Tab-separated table of C-alpha atoms in Angstrom:
chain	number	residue	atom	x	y	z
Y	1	UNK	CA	69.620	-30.180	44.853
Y	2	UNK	CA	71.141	-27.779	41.789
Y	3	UNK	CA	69.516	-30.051	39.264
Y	4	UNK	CA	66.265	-29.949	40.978
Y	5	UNK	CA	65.881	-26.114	41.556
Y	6	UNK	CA	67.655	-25.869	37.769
Y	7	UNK	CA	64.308	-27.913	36.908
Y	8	UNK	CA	61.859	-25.939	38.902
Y	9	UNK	CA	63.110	-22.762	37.381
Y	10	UNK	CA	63.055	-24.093	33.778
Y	11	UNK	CA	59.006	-24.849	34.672
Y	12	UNK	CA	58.887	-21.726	35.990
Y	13	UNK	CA	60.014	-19.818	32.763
Y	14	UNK	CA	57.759	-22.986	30.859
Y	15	UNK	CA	54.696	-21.516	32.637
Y	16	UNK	CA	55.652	-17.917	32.229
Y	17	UNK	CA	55.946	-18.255	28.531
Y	18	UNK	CA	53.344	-19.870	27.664
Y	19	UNK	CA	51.251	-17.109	30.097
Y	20	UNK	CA	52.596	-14.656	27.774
Y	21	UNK	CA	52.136	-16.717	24.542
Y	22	UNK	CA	48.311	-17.005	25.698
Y	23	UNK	CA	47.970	-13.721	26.370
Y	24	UNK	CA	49.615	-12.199	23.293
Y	25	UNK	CA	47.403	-14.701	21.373
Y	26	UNK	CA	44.263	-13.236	23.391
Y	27	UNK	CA	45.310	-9.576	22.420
Y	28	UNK	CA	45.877	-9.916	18.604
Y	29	UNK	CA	42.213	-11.843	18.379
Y	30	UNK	CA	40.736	-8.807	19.956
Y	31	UNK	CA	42.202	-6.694	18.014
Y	32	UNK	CA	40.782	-8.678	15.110
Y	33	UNK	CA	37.437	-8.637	16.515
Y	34	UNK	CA	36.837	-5.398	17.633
Y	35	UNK	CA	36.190	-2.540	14.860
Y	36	UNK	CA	38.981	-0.052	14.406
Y	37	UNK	CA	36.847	3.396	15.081
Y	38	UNK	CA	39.783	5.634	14.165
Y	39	UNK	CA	39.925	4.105	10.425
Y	40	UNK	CA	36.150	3.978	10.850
Y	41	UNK	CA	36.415	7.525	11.132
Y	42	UNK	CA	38.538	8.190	8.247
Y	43	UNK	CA	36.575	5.903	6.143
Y	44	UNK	CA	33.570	7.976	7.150
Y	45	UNK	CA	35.393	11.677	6.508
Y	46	UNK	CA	36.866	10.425	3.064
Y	47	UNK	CA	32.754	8.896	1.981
Y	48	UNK	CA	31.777	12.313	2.454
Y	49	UNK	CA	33.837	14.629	1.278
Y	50	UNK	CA	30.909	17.299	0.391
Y	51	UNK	CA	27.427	17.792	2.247
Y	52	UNK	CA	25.760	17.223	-0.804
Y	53	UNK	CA	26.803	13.783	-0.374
Y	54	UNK	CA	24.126	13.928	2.520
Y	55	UNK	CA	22.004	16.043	1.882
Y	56	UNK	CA	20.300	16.584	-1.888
Y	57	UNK	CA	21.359	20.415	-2.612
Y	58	UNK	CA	19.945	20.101	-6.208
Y	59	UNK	CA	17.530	22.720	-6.244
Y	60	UNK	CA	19.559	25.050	-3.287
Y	61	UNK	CA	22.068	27.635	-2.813
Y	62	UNK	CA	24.276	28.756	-0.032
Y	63	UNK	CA	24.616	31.917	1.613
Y	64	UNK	CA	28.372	31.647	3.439
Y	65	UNK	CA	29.394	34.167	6.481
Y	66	UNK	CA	32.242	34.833	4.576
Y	67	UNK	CA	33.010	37.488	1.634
Y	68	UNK	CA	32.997	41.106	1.607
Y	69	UNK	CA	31.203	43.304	3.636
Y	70	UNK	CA	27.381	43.234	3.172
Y	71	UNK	CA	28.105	40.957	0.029
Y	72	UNK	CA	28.861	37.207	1.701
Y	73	UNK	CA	30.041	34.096	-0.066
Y	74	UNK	CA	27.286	32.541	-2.224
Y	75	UNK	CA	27.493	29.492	-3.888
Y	76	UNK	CA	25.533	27.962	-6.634
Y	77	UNK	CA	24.792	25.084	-8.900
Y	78	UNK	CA	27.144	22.852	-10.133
Y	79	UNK	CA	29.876	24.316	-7.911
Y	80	UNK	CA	27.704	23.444	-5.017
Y	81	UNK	CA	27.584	19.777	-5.770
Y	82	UNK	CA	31.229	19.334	-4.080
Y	83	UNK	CA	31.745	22.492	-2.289
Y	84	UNK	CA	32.821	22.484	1.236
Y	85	UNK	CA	33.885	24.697	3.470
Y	86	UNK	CA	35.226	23.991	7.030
Y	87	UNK	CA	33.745	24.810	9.764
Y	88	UNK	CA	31.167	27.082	7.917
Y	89	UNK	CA	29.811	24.298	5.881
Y	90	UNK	CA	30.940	20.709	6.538
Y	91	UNK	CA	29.822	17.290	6.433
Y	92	UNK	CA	29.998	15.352	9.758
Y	93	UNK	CA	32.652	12.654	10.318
Y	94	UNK	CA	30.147	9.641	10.961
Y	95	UNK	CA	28.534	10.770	7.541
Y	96	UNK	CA	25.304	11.235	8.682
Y	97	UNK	CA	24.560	15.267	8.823
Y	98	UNK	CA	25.692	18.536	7.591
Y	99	UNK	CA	26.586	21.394	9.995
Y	100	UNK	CA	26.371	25.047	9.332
Y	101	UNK	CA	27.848	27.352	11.352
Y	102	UNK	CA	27.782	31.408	11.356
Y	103	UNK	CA	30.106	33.411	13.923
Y	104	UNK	CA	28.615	36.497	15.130
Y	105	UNK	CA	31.570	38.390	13.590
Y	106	UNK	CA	30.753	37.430	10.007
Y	107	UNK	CA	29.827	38.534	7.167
Y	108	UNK	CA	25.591	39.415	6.376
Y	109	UNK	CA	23.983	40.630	3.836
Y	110	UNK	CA	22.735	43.907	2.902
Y	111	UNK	CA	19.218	43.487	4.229
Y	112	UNK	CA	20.148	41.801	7.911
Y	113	UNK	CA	22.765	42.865	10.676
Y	114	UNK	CA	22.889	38.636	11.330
Y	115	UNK	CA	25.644	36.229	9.762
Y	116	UNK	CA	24.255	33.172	8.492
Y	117	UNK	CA	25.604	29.752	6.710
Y	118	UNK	CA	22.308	29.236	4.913
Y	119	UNK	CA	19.939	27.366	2.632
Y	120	UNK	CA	18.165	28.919	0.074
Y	121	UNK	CA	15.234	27.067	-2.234
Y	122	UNK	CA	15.843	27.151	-5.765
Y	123	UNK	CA	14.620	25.654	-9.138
Y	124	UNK	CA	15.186	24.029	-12.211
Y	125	UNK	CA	18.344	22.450	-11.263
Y	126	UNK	CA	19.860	25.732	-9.245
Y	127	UNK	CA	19.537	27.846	-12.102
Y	128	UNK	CA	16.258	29.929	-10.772
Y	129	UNK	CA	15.452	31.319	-7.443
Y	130	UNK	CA	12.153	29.896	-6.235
Y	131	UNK	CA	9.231	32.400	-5.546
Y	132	UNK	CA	5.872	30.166	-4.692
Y	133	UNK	CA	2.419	31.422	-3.816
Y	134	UNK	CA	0.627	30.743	-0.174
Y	135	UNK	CA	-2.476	30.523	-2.352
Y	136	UNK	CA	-1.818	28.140	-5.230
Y	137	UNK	CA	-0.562	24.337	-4.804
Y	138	UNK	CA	0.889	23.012	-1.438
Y	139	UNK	CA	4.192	23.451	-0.755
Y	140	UNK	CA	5.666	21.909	2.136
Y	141	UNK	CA	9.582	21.844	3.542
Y	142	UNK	CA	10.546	19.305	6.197
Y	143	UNK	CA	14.117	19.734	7.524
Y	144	UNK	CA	15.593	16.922	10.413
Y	145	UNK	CA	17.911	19.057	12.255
Y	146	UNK	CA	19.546	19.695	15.778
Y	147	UNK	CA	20.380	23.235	17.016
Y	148	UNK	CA	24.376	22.361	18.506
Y	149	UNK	CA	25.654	25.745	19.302
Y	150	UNK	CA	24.778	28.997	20.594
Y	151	UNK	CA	26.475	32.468	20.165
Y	152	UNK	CA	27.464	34.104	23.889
Y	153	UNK	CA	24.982	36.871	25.505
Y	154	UNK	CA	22.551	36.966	22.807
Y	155	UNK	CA	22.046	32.926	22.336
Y	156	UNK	CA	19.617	32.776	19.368
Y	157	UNK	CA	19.781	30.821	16.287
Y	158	UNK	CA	17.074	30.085	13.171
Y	159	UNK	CA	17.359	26.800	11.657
Y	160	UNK	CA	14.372	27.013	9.478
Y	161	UNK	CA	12.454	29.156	7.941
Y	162	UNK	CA	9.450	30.389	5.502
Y	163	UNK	CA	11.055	34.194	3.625
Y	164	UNK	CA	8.335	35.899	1.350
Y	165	UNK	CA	9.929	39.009	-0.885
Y	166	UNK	CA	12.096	40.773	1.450
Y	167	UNK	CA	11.329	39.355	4.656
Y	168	UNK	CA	10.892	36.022	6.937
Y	169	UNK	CA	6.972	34.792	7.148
Y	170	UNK	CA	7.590	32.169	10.382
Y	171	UNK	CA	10.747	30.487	11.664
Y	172	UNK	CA	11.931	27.567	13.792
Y	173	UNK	CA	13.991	30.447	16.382
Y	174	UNK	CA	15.854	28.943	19.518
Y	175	UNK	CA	16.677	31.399	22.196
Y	176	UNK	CA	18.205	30.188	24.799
Y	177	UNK	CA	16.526	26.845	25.856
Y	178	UNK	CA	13.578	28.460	24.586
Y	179	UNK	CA	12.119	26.978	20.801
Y	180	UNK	CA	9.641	29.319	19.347
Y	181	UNK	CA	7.712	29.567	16.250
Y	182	UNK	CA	7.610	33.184	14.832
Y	183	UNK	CA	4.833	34.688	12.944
Y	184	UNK	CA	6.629	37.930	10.783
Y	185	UNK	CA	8.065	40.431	13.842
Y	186	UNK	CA	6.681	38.493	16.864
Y	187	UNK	CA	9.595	36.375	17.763
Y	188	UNK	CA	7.703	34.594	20.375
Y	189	UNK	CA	4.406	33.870	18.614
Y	190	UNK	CA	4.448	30.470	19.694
Y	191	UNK	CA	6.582	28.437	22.448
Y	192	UNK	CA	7.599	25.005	21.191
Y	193	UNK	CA	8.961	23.963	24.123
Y	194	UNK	CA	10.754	26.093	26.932
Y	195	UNK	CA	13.190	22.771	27.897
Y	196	UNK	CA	15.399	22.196	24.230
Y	197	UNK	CA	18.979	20.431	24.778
Y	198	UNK	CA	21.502	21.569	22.609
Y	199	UNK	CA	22.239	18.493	20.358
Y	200	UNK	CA	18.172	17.337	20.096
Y	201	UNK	CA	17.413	16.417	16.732
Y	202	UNK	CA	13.782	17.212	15.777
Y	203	UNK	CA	11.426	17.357	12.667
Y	204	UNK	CA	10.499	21.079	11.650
Y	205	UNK	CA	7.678	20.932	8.836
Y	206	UNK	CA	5.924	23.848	6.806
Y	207	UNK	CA	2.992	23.715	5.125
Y	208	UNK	CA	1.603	26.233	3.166
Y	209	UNK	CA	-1.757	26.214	1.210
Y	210	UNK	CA	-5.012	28.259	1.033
Y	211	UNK	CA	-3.401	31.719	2.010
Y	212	UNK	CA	-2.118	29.824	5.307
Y	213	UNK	CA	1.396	27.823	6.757
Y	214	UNK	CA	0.521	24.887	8.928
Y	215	UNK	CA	3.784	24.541	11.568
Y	216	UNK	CA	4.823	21.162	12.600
Y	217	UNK	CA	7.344	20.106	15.232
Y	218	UNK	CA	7.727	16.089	15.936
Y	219	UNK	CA	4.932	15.389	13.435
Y	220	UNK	CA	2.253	17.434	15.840
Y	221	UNK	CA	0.514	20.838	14.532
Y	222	UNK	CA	1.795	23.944	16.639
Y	223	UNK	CA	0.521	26.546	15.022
Y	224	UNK	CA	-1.005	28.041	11.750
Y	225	UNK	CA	0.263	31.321	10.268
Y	226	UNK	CA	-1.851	33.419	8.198
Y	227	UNK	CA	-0.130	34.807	4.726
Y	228	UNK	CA	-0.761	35.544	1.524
Y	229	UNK	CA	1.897	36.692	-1.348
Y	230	UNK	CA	3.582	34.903	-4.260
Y	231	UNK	CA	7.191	35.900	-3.814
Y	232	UNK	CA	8.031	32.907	-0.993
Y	233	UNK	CA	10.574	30.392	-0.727
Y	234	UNK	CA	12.017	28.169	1.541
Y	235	UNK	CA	15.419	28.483	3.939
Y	236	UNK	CA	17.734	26.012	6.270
Y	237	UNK	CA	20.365	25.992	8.153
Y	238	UNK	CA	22.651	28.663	10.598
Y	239	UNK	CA	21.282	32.046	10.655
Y	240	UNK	CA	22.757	33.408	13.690
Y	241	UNK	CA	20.679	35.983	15.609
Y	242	UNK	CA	23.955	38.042	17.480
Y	243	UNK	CA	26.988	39.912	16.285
Y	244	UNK	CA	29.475	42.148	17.756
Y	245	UNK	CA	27.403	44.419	18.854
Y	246	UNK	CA	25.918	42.336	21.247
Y	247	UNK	CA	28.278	39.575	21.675
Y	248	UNK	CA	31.160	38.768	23.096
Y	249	UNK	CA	34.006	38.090	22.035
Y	250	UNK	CA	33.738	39.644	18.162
Y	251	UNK	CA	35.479	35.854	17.219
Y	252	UNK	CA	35.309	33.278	14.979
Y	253	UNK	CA	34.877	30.779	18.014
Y	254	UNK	CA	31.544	32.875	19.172
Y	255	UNK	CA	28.969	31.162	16.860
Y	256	UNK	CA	25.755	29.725	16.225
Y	257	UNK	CA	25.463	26.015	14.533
Y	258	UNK	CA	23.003	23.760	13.379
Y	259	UNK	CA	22.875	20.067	12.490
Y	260	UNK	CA	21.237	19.178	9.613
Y	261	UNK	CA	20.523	15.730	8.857
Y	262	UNK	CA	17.419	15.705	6.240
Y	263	UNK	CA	15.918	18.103	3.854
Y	264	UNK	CA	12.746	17.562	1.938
Y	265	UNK	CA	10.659	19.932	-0.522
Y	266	UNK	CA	7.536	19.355	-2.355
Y	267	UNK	CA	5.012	21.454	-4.672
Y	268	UNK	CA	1.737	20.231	-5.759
């Protein structure tokens, strides 16, 4: 009897072991096989360690809401080609899109009340600052982007917009779930679509020709605004429509953000 339960014991621990051997062998193919998404990750964040690794900021500059008052951070060609500045101005970790973000506490310039982490068109190479006319060539903007963030109370953000001399011409404006298309000081000219998700990517498109600026969303006409003047220019990204006057909290986490994840400009 001992030797017999001595050898149904040793099968015992036999079968047990091998159990675990099988097992152990199961877990390190898996972990072979399946992708590691943390060094994924990394791999991503360390491809892209400036937007303009994303996005082509060539003929750009950015307006940050950072600096002193009414005179924010802006930053030019070359230094833009690897500037980055978390959270304001970041590239995303997958590498695919470039968020701008403006807190409602920030810093504007001396013509707006509003922060903003923005886009502005430039030429030859950075050097110039671009001034087109509505009524010579075509000159169109298309910007893929995704409104992500809203500031509290007053929850309005522009992601895209047409500026002529000292003021905006028509802008891509969320407000609330609301996505309008402005025409100069009537915010709600035209309603996009009273349903937007935070997070929706879409296609905003300008066209301007012939004294007038065809609006696009998705591809599909919305609406045509009537301008003319020479002094106009393109603009994308964050430009926050609260601050803390009329949001709360007056913080750095109280902010409006947009995704960018394409930018496009042509003259002809």
């Amino acid at each position: 009897m001992p030797s017999t339960r001595t050898c149904v014991l040793a099968g015992v621990t036999a079968v047990v072991s091998t159990a675990v051997l099988t097992l152990s062998a199961q877990a390190a193919t898996q972990a072979a096989t399946q992708p590691d998404t943390s060094a994924a990750h990394e791999r991503a964040a360390a491809r892209c360690s400036s937007p303009s690794e994303i996005l082509d900021l060539t003929d750009w500059k950015l307006t940050l809401p950072t600096g002193e008052d009414e005179d924010p951070t802006e930053i030019t060609q070359p230094e833009l080609a690897t500037f980055s500045a978390a959270p304001w101005f970041q590239a995303d970790a997958a590498c695919d899109a470039v968020r701008f973000r403006a807190a409602v506490n920030g810093v504007t310039t001396g013509g707006s009340s509003y922060p903003r982490a923005e886009l502005r068109e430039m030429t030859n190479g950075g050097e110039d600052e671009a001034a087109w006319s509505t009524t010579e060539g075509t000159h169109t903007l298309v910007v893929t982007e995704a409104f992500t963030a809203l500031p509290k109370e007053k929850p309005q953000v522009v992601g895209a917009q047409v500026h002529g001399g000292d003021d905006d011409v028509t802008v891509f404006r969320l407000d609330g779930s609301k996505l309008y298309i402005t025409d100069g000081d009537d915010s709600r000219h035209h309603l996009v679509t009273d349903d937007y998700e935070l997070g929706t990517e879409f296609e905003a498109k300008f066209v301007a020709e012939d004294g007038e600026i065809d609006v696009y969303y998705n591809g599909k006409p919305q609406t045509t605004i009537s301008h003319d003047g020479d002094t106009n220019y393109f603009k994308a990204g964050a430009y926050t429509q609260a601050n803390c006057d009329n949001s709360d909290p007056c913080a750095d986490g109280n902010y409006g953000e947009v995704r960018i994840s394409g930018i496009e400009v042509t003259h002809s």
